[in-house]
Amino acid sequence: MLTLLTTFDLQKDVISHISTKDDPARRIKAEVDARILNVEKDGGVLYSWKGSTGNTRIGKYDPSTKQNKLLYTFDKEVLVSSCSVNKEETLLAVSLSQDAKAEDRLQSVSKCKTLLIEICPQNNIKVLKAVDCRIRVQFLDPETEKKNVRESHLLLLAEDGYVEQFHIFLVKQEGYRVVIQNPERLVKDRVAEDFTWVQWDVEAQRLFYLTSREKSMLRCVQFYPDCNFETLFELPLELPASLFSSVRFTNLGYDHYNDEVWEDGGGKLLVFTSRTGNMCVCYSHPVQASGDFAYTVAFVHRGYSKTFSVSIQGDTPPRARDLLFLSLDYYIVVYLAGHFLHFINSRQQDLPCHSLFLSGGDARLGQLGPSSEVLTLPDATLLDVRSGTMCRVGISHSALLDLLCQSRLDAQRLACLHCMLVYMSPDPEVELKIIHWICENVMALENFDQIQEFILASLYRMVYQQSLSLDKVLPYSSVLERKDLPVCLKEIPGVKCSSELLCEPVFRGKPRHFKGYWEELRWNMEKMKYFEAVPNPRYRTSLIQADWSRLLAQMNSEEKKPANSFRHIEENTKKVLSMVDTWRLDKKVVPLFQEEDQQQRALIGLMVDKLREHLNRHLLSLGKKKIDTLVVNYVAKLLELVRNMLETVWLKYELGPHVLSFKQKGGRNEWAVFHVMSRILEATKGLCLPLPPGYHTLLSVLGVRCLPRHTFLQYVDHGLLQLTETFVSRLMTDLDNSDDNEKLKFSILKRLPESREQKLFQLWDHPISSACISRKYVQGLLAKHAKTKGSVFREREKSCFQPQFLPLIYLTKILSDMESQVLNPFEEQEHVDARFVEETALKQTLILLGLEDK
């Protein structure tokens, strides 16, 4: 499920280089015992090895140039437990462990000696510490605009539970030699005391540490570009008793001589932060007697934690140290080799079904197994200290697609769908395969609608990145619309989950220092308090159903509609459609956005109105202008998303312009497209989402071609198909007047309101339509001129003696007389006059007498 991209291989990148430089090592490669010591902020890997003469050397591998550089050579073999080099590579800090069997001049009675070495060029050595506890060293690497830096700052972290910062000032001699100024008078500060666990964040230059006097307290020290520091954050934690059997160092390199021994017992704890203001504290629990394995993820930015307890099968219980935590920004990955792989959604934790849990054979992490000693590094990177490899971790598209297609668990399928659509960057190939999967599984799944999930998750990914505050107010899953959620979406088989509120963290320091990440974290926590206090902060698409029903009733009413009530809705629609029409005009496959669909236009405008109102209520700080832009973008991308789905479906089934013809019956491909389009209609209707204008016309055309006539009419009666003006107009003109087609046309006309029926009679060349036009013409003319009865009677007396069909002559004469006196109610229709009425009446009479065919 996870992919490992190797970014560093000790054997290929370092040992092969050493072998070519050191002749004896080349002949006996087994003697090259290179070990990774630390990884600096620039990605440089520090390592040590024993040279051909038996002395220890320290080098650095630069990933950008793929070059190795020798930093320092000791005169004898030493045990390097910690190492760091400053940004300018002029100073090297080394912590040495004492080997009881070794006898050299560096050895002392202390168990650990910390050295500060000038390496530009190799020169003086200063002993910083000589103590009986482990020491870790780490140079600060602040972001600075200064080109010539004349100072370095070094952290010393002692197993005795304290952290010191040394300020080292440098001078240049003889134009190239960089030496320490006043090496005997180095200034130092005490940064932290009494910690039991410490973690270095090399990217953000932060130090997290844990104290456990009366209660476990997580603190964070922020180092600034001027290398001043300040404790900005404190969080009380309810940690398991005896979580650590000894002091733990995290992200501070690896001590090959001590770490494996010291860390064999106890648990694991890591802190993950992201630039979006998220903070997750992950820790394991002692293995329970029942065999259950528990771990907790505290979502500090959300204000609560979740503890998961997994039932472990097997005779040998796993060790807590074997648990691996990893941050993939949107997910916290928890991995226990040979047992499970858990992707925990760090942004949407409402339901377990939006996280992915795998066990058994599916729970694999590349080639890493139970025997690997793996460290978690920043930027989703893992370091296997035993094999000497560094890998960047990613999620496999192909594995997710396979699981989506093969899994029989709806919760897994839902999690896979969200992972591909929300977490991963937009990939047209992946989106294409998901749509193909939807086509092959077009009916709604038992516990969720995959089309609704595709639409909402895709829209969420497109829009929330524009403003992180939208994270809590935009819909991202259709299952939240359901009143009764299935149990399978609320629980993970074999996994127990419990939630607890976190103690409120304390932000210390000066307000002006809360910038960047800390500002985002505080904002997230404040918004969470607000969202928990107000009802329904997340927009639910179904909430506009009542407004849409009222608006639809007004539109279908024969009464005159007030123009003002629809004006602002139409303005919203124009904004949306103006954006849609500018996208991919040259690649349109499906004929959408080419007609006036009044119902869909009204729904588009209504959705803009309601979504804008919701965001203005909860996120007014964004500003009305930005909110208006976000809302219009959201609805425009919804329409574009539906069009992209249709284009993919049409290309998949190789449909062309011929599908728009009424004269041919639809084949298998047309039926498949009709089925998919019907499901899209059902899915969007369930969420009260608009469709692109022209969608209903296209669906009705396919319905006529694919369905039996009586079934088609049933679809119309149940509201599944709509008789749009464009559809009915084309049907009347394109289909001939055969008996079956005539029945269909009459059936459709019966289902239309009278106002639309009269317009369609003008398009249909049929005696019945001519009769209806004439009848309406006469009715309108007579109704408007009832006051002209006197002149009508006089004309009647003159026409009674004509040797023709008297009733018809009488009516024709009346109409002709009125036409010369009044405004013709059908003046916009050519060829409708008294003569037209006379010809229609005669033709109808001959048809009724059987003297002429229709």
Short mmCIF file of N, CA and C in Angstrom, two decimals, residues 81 95-99 107-114 128-136 157-162 247 249 255 258 262:
data_model
loop_
_atom_site.label_atom_id
_atom_site.label_comp_id
_atom_site.label_asym_id
_atom_site.label_seq_id
_atom_site.Cartn_x
_atom_site.Cartn_y
_atom_site.Cartn_z
N SER A 81 29.02 8.20 18.92
CA SER A 81 27.61 7.96 19.25
C SER A 81 26.70 9.08 18.75
N SER A 95 30.15 13.33 19.83
CA SER A 95 30.01 12.72 21.14
C SER A 95 30.55 11.30 21.05
N LEU A 96 31.53 10.97 21.90
CA LEU A 96 32.20 9.68 21.86
C LEU A 96 31.83 8.84 23.06
N SER A 97 31.52 7.57 22.81
CA SER A 97 31.27 6.62 23.90
C SER A 97 32.58 5.94 24.25
N GLN A 98 32.75 5.68 25.53
CA GLN A 98 33.98 5.04 25.99
C GLN A 98 33.89 3.54 25.78
N ASP A 99 34.91 2.98 25.16
CA ASP A 99 35.04 1.54 24.99
C ASP A 99 35.91 1.01 26.11
N GLN A 107 40.64 8.40 25.77
CA GLN A 107 39.82 7.76 26.79
C GLN A 107 39.99 8.47 28.13
N SER A 108 38.93 8.55 28.87
CA SER A 108 38.97 9.13 30.22
C SER A 108 38.08 8.31 31.11
N VAL A 109 38.01 8.70 32.35
CA VAL A 109 37.17 7.96 33.29
C VAL A 109 35.69 8.14 32.98
N SER A 110 35.35 9.18 32.25
CA SER A 110 33.94 9.42 31.92
C SER A 110 33.48 8.45 30.84
N LYS A 111 32.16 8.16 30.85
CA LYS A 111 31.60 7.26 29.86
C LYS A 111 31.37 7.94 28.52
N CYS A 112 31.25 9.26 28.52
CA CYS A 112 30.97 9.98 27.27
C CYS A 112 31.76 11.27 27.26
N LYS A 113 32.35 11.56 26.11
CA LYS A 113 33.11 12.78 25.95
C LYS A 113 32.60 13.51 24.71
N THR A 114 32.32 14.80 24.85
CA THR A 114 31.80 15.61 23.75
C THR A 114 32.87 16.59 23.31
N LEU A 128 33.96 19.75 25.30
CA LEU A 128 32.81 20.47 25.88
C LEU A 128 32.26 19.77 27.11
N LYS A 129 32.21 18.44 27.08
CA LYS A 129 31.65 17.69 28.19
C LYS A 129 32.44 16.39 28.36
N ALA A 130 32.58 15.98 29.57
CA ALA A 130 33.12 14.66 29.88
C ALA A 130 32.32 14.15 31.07
N VAL A 131 31.28 13.36 30.79
CA VAL A 131 30.29 12.98 31.80
C VAL A 131 30.01 11.48 31.71
N ASP A 132 29.24 11.01 32.67
CA ASP A 132 28.90 9.59 32.72
C ASP A 132 27.49 9.33 32.20
N CYS A 133 27.04 10.13 31.28
CA CYS A 133 25.72 9.90 30.66
C CYS A 133 25.83 10.15 29.16
N ARG A 134 24.88 9.62 28.43
CA ARG A 134 24.88 9.80 26.98
C ARG A 134 24.62 11.27 26.64
N ILE A 135 25.27 11.72 25.57
CA ILE A 135 25.10 13.10 25.10
C ILE A 135 24.78 13.08 23.62
N ARG A 136 23.78 13.87 23.22
CA ARG A 136 23.50 14.08 21.80
C ARG A 136 23.86 15.52 21.44
N LEU A 157 22.37 17.76 24.42
CA LEU A 157 21.22 17.14 25.10
C LEU A 157 21.74 15.96 25.89
N ALA A 158 21.59 16.02 27.20
CA ALA A 158 22.19 15.02 28.08
C ALA A 158 21.14 14.04 28.60
N GLU A 159 21.59 12.82 28.78
CA GLU A 159 20.70 11.79 29.32
C GLU A 159 20.27 12.12 30.75
N ASP A 160 21.00 12.98 31.39
CA ASP A 160 20.62 13.39 32.75
C ASP A 160 19.39 14.30 32.76
N GLY A 161 18.88 14.67 31.57
CA GLY A 161 17.61 15.39 31.50
C GLY A 161 17.74 16.88 31.32
N TYR A 162 18.82 17.39 30.77
CA TYR A 162 18.93 18.83 30.54
C TYR A 162 19.44 19.08 29.12
N VAL A 247 15.68 7.74 29.28
CA VAL A 247 15.50 8.96 28.50
C VAL A 247 15.58 8.63 27.01
N PHE A 249 15.81 9.95 22.96
CA PHE A 249 16.16 11.00 22.01
C PHE A 249 15.52 10.66 20.67
N ASP A 255 22.48 6.29 17.90
CA ASP A 255 23.66 5.82 18.61
C ASP A 255 23.74 4.31 18.45
N ASN A 258 24.46 2.36 21.83
CA ASN A 258 23.62 2.43 23.03
C ASN A 258 22.12 2.34 22.75
N TRP A 262 19.21 0.65 25.08
CA TRP A 262 18.39 1.52 25.93
C TRP A 262 16.92 1.51 25.52
#
